[in-house]
Amino acid sequence: MPDPGRDQDPTAALQRVLATLSYLLTRSRAHERQAARAGVTAARSDLWLLMALEDSGGVSRVGDLAALLMVEPPHVTRQIGQLESQDLVERTPDSLDRRARQVAITPHGKAVLNRLQQTSQAGLRESLAGFDDADIATTVTVLNHLVAYARRKHTAEEQPRGREA
């Protein structure tokens, strides 16, 4: 694996660090070990959907979840079916549109998500030992900026040709 800090240019060094970190964090074995420590059996993509639901106030439409996760709605619909069978989410009527259904995170889903987040945060605190809160806050600000940019870029690329964004 390349050394993520060898570039002198700060942007190039950041790109390499982010690529390396993304690679390391998305290894299925790493997720499986972390999930086992938390006593969780949900897949990584299931946990992303649960986090998206939590970030949406615990309830969302399938299309809104798909947009947030940057995937197609049928993918989310299949995933919701799997999560529903594990009592992690439930489908509820949409109060604004009787034809539509919303998805809500269940108490069990919240508990599973909380256990995994606590385990993840404990590991992160350990890895950040020695850094002060100001440095961590600056890092969060930079990473949130990058996330917002990536979402805007994805949304713009998804716009049909000929339409203004």
C-alpha positions as a Python dict, from the first residue, in 0.01 Angstrom:
ca = {
    (1, 'M'): (0, 0, 0),
    (2, 'P'): (141, 341, -93),
    (3, 'D'): (256, 577, 180),
    (4, 'P'): (-24, 835, 214),
    (5, 'G'): (205, 1115, 335),
    (6, 'R'): (486, 1111, 80),
    (7, 'D'): (359, 1391, -147),
    (8, 'Q'): (481, 1742, -77),
    (9, 'D'): (177, 1919, -227),
    (10, 'P'): (-87, 1938, 50),
    (11, 'T'): (-380, 1866, -185),
    (12, 'A'): (-203, 1565, -336),
    (13, 'A'): (-111, 1442, 11),
    (14, 'L'): (-473, 1481, 126),
    (15, 'Q'): (-599, 1294, -181),
    (16, 'R'): (-363, 1007, -110),
    (17, 'V'): (-455, 996, 259),
    (18, 'L'): (-827, 998, 179),
    (19, 'A'): (-786, 721, -79),
    (20, 'T'): (-586, 511, 165),
    (21, 'L'): (-829, 573, 450),
    (22, 'S'): (-1125, 491, 226),
    (23, 'Y'): (-960, 166, 123),
    (24, 'L'): (-882, 67, 482),
    (25, 'L'): (-1223, 161, 619),
    (26, 'T'): (-1419, -21, 351),
    (27, 'R'): (-1258, -360, 392),
    (28, 'S'): (-1534, -606, 479),
    (29, 'R'): (-1319, -780, 740),
    (30, 'A'): (-1269, -451, 925),
    (31, 'H'): (-1644, -398, 932),
    (32, 'E'): (-1705, -757, 1043),
    (33, 'R'): (-1457, -721, 1333),
    (34, 'Q'): (-1606, -390, 1441),
    (35, 'A'): (-1962, -525, 1412),
    (36, 'A'): (-1867, -834, 1614),
    (37, 'R'): (-1721, -614, 1892),
    (38, 'A'): (-2052, -424, 1895),
    (39, 'G'): (-2257, -744, 1889),
    (40, 'V'): (-2412, -642, 1555),
    (41, 'T'): (-2477, -864, 1254),
    (42, 'A'): (-2598, -602, 1004),
    (43, 'A'): (-2399, -543, 688),
    (44, 'R'): (-2211, -217, 634),
    (45, 'S'): (-2465, -95, 376),
    (46, 'D'): (-2747, -170, 623),
    (47, 'L'): (-2581, 47, 882),
    (48, 'W'): (-2542, 331, 630),
    (49, 'L'): (-2914, 314, 563),
    (50, 'L'): (-2989, 317, 938),
    (51, 'M'): (-2761, 620, 982),
    (52, 'A'): (-2934, 797, 692),
    (53, 'L'): (-3270, 727, 856),
    (54, 'E'): (-3146, 854, 1191),
    (55, 'D'): (-3008, 1169, 1024),
    (56, 'S'): (-3352, 1220, 865),
    (57, 'G'): (-3523, 1224, 1203),
    (58, 'G'): (-3590, 850, 1208),
    (59, 'V'): (-3844, 851, 922),
    (60, 'S'): (-3799, 903, 548),
    (61, 'R'): (-3939, 818, 207),
    (62, 'V'): (-3756, 559, 0),
    (63, 'G'): (-3674, 811, -273),
    (64, 'D'): (-3526, 1055, -24),
    (65, 'L'): (-3312, 779, 129),
    (66, 'A'): (-3195, 672, -217),
    (67, 'A'): (-3097, 1030, -299),
    (68, 'L'): (-2912, 1069, 30),
    (69, 'L'): (-2728, 739, -20),
    (70, 'M'): (-2674, 821, -391),
    (71, 'V'): (-2825, 491, -511),
    (72, 'E'): (-3133, 394, -713),
    (73, 'P'): (-3466, 360, -526),
    (74, 'P'): (-3512, -13, -612),
    (75, 'H'): (-3184, -86, -433),
    (76, 'V'): (-3313, 87, -119),
    (77, 'T'): (-3649, -91, -146),
    (78, 'R'): (-3478, -433, -149),
    (79, 'Q'): (-3255, -333, 140),
    (80, 'I'): (-3553, -210, 341),
    (81, 'G'): (-3717, -548, 295),
    (82, 'Q'): (-3411, -717, 441),
    (83, 'L'): (-3390, -471, 731),
    (84, 'E'): (-3761, -507, 798),
    (85, 'S'): (-3721, -884, 833),
    (86, 'Q'): (-3460, -815, 1106),
    (87, 'D'): (-3690, -566, 1287),
    (88, 'L'): (-3445, -282, 1217),
    (89, 'V'): (-3694, -70, 1018),
    (90, 'E'): (-4067, -63, 953),
    (91, 'R'): (-4279, 76, 673),
    (92, 'T'): (-4535, 332, 783),
    (93, 'P'): (-4808, 521, 597),
    (94, 'D'): (-4713, 864, 464),
    (95, 'S'): (-4942, 1121, 624),
    (96, 'L'): (-4913, 1350, 318),
    (97, 'D'): (-4969, 1088, 48),
    (98, 'R'): (-5180, 780, 122),
    (99, 'R'): (-5029, 597, -178),
    (100, 'A'): (-4675, 639, -44),
    (101, 'R'): (-4501, 462, 241),
    (102, 'Q'): (-4232, 591, 467),
    (103, 'V'): (-3958, 395, 637),
    (104, 'A'): (-3895, 435, 1009),
    (105, 'I'): (-3608, 306, 1216),
    (106, 'T'): (-3737, 77, 1493),
    (107, 'P'): (-3620, 88, 1856),
    (108, 'H'): (-3422, -229, 1784),
    (109, 'G'): (-3266, -60, 1479),
    (110, 'K'): (-3169, 240, 1693),
    (111, 'A'): (-3012, 11, 1952),
    (112, 'V'): (-2810, -176, 1687),
    (113, 'L'): (-2694, 151, 1534),
    (114, 'N'): (-2602, 297, 1874),
    (115, 'R'): (-2395, -9, 1968),
    (116, 'L'): (-2199, 9, 1645),
    (117, 'Q'): (-2149, 385, 1672),
    (118, 'Q'): (-2023, 353, 2033),
    (119, 'T'): (-1776, 84, 1929),
    (120, 'S'): (-1663, 291, 1631),
    (121, 'Q'): (-1623, 607, 1840),
    (122, 'A'): (-1420, 421, 2101),
    (123, 'G'): (-1178, 306, 1832),
    (124, 'L'): (-1164, 654, 1683),
    (125, 'R'): (-1091, 812, 2022),
    (126, 'E'): (-807, 565, 2069),
    (127, 'S'): (-664, 642, 1725),
    (128, 'L'): (-686, 1019, 1787),
    (129, 'A'): (-515, 1012, 2125),
    (130, 'G'): (-274, 1304, 2144),
    (131, 'F'): (-471, 1534, 1916),
    (132, 'D'): (-653, 1824, 2077),
    (133, 'D'): (-1021, 1900, 2018),
    (134, 'A'): (-938, 2204, 1801),
    (135, 'D'): (-737, 1990, 1557),
    (136, 'I'): (-1015, 1733, 1542),
    (137, 'A'): (-1279, 2006, 1490),
    (138, 'T'): (-1075, 2151, 1201),
    (139, 'T'): (-1049, 1806, 1046),
    (140, 'V'): (-1426, 1760, 1078),
    (141, 'T'): (-1483, 2097, 909),
    (142, 'V'): (-1257, 2007, 616),
    (143, 'L'): (-1410, 1661, 575),
    (144, 'N'): (-1767, 1797, 596),
    (145, 'H'): (-1675, 2045, 322),
    (146, 'L'): (-1549, 1758, 104),
    (147, 'V'): (-1866, 1555, 169),
    (148, 'A'): (-2089, 1850, 77),
    (149, 'Y'): (-1887, 1906, -242),
    (150, 'A'): (-1914, 1538, -338),
    (151, 'R'): (-2292, 1542, -282),
    (152, 'R'): (-2334, 1861, -487),
    (153, 'K'): (-2122, 1719, -767),
    (154, 'H'): (-2319, 1393, -765),
    (155, 'T'): (-2650, 1582, -773),
    (156, 'A'): (-2532, 1800, -1062),
    (157, 'E'): (-2417, 1495, -1258),
    (158, 'E'): (-2755, 1329, -1202),
    (159, 'Q'): (-2945, 1625, -1355),
    (160, 'P'): (-3088, 1539, -1698),
    (161, 'R'): (-2899, 1705, -1983),
    (162, 'G'): (-3040, 2037, -2089),
    (163, 'R'): (-3165, 2133, -1742),
    (164, 'E'): (-3000, 2396, -1529),
    (165, 'A'): (-2893, 2287, -1183),
}
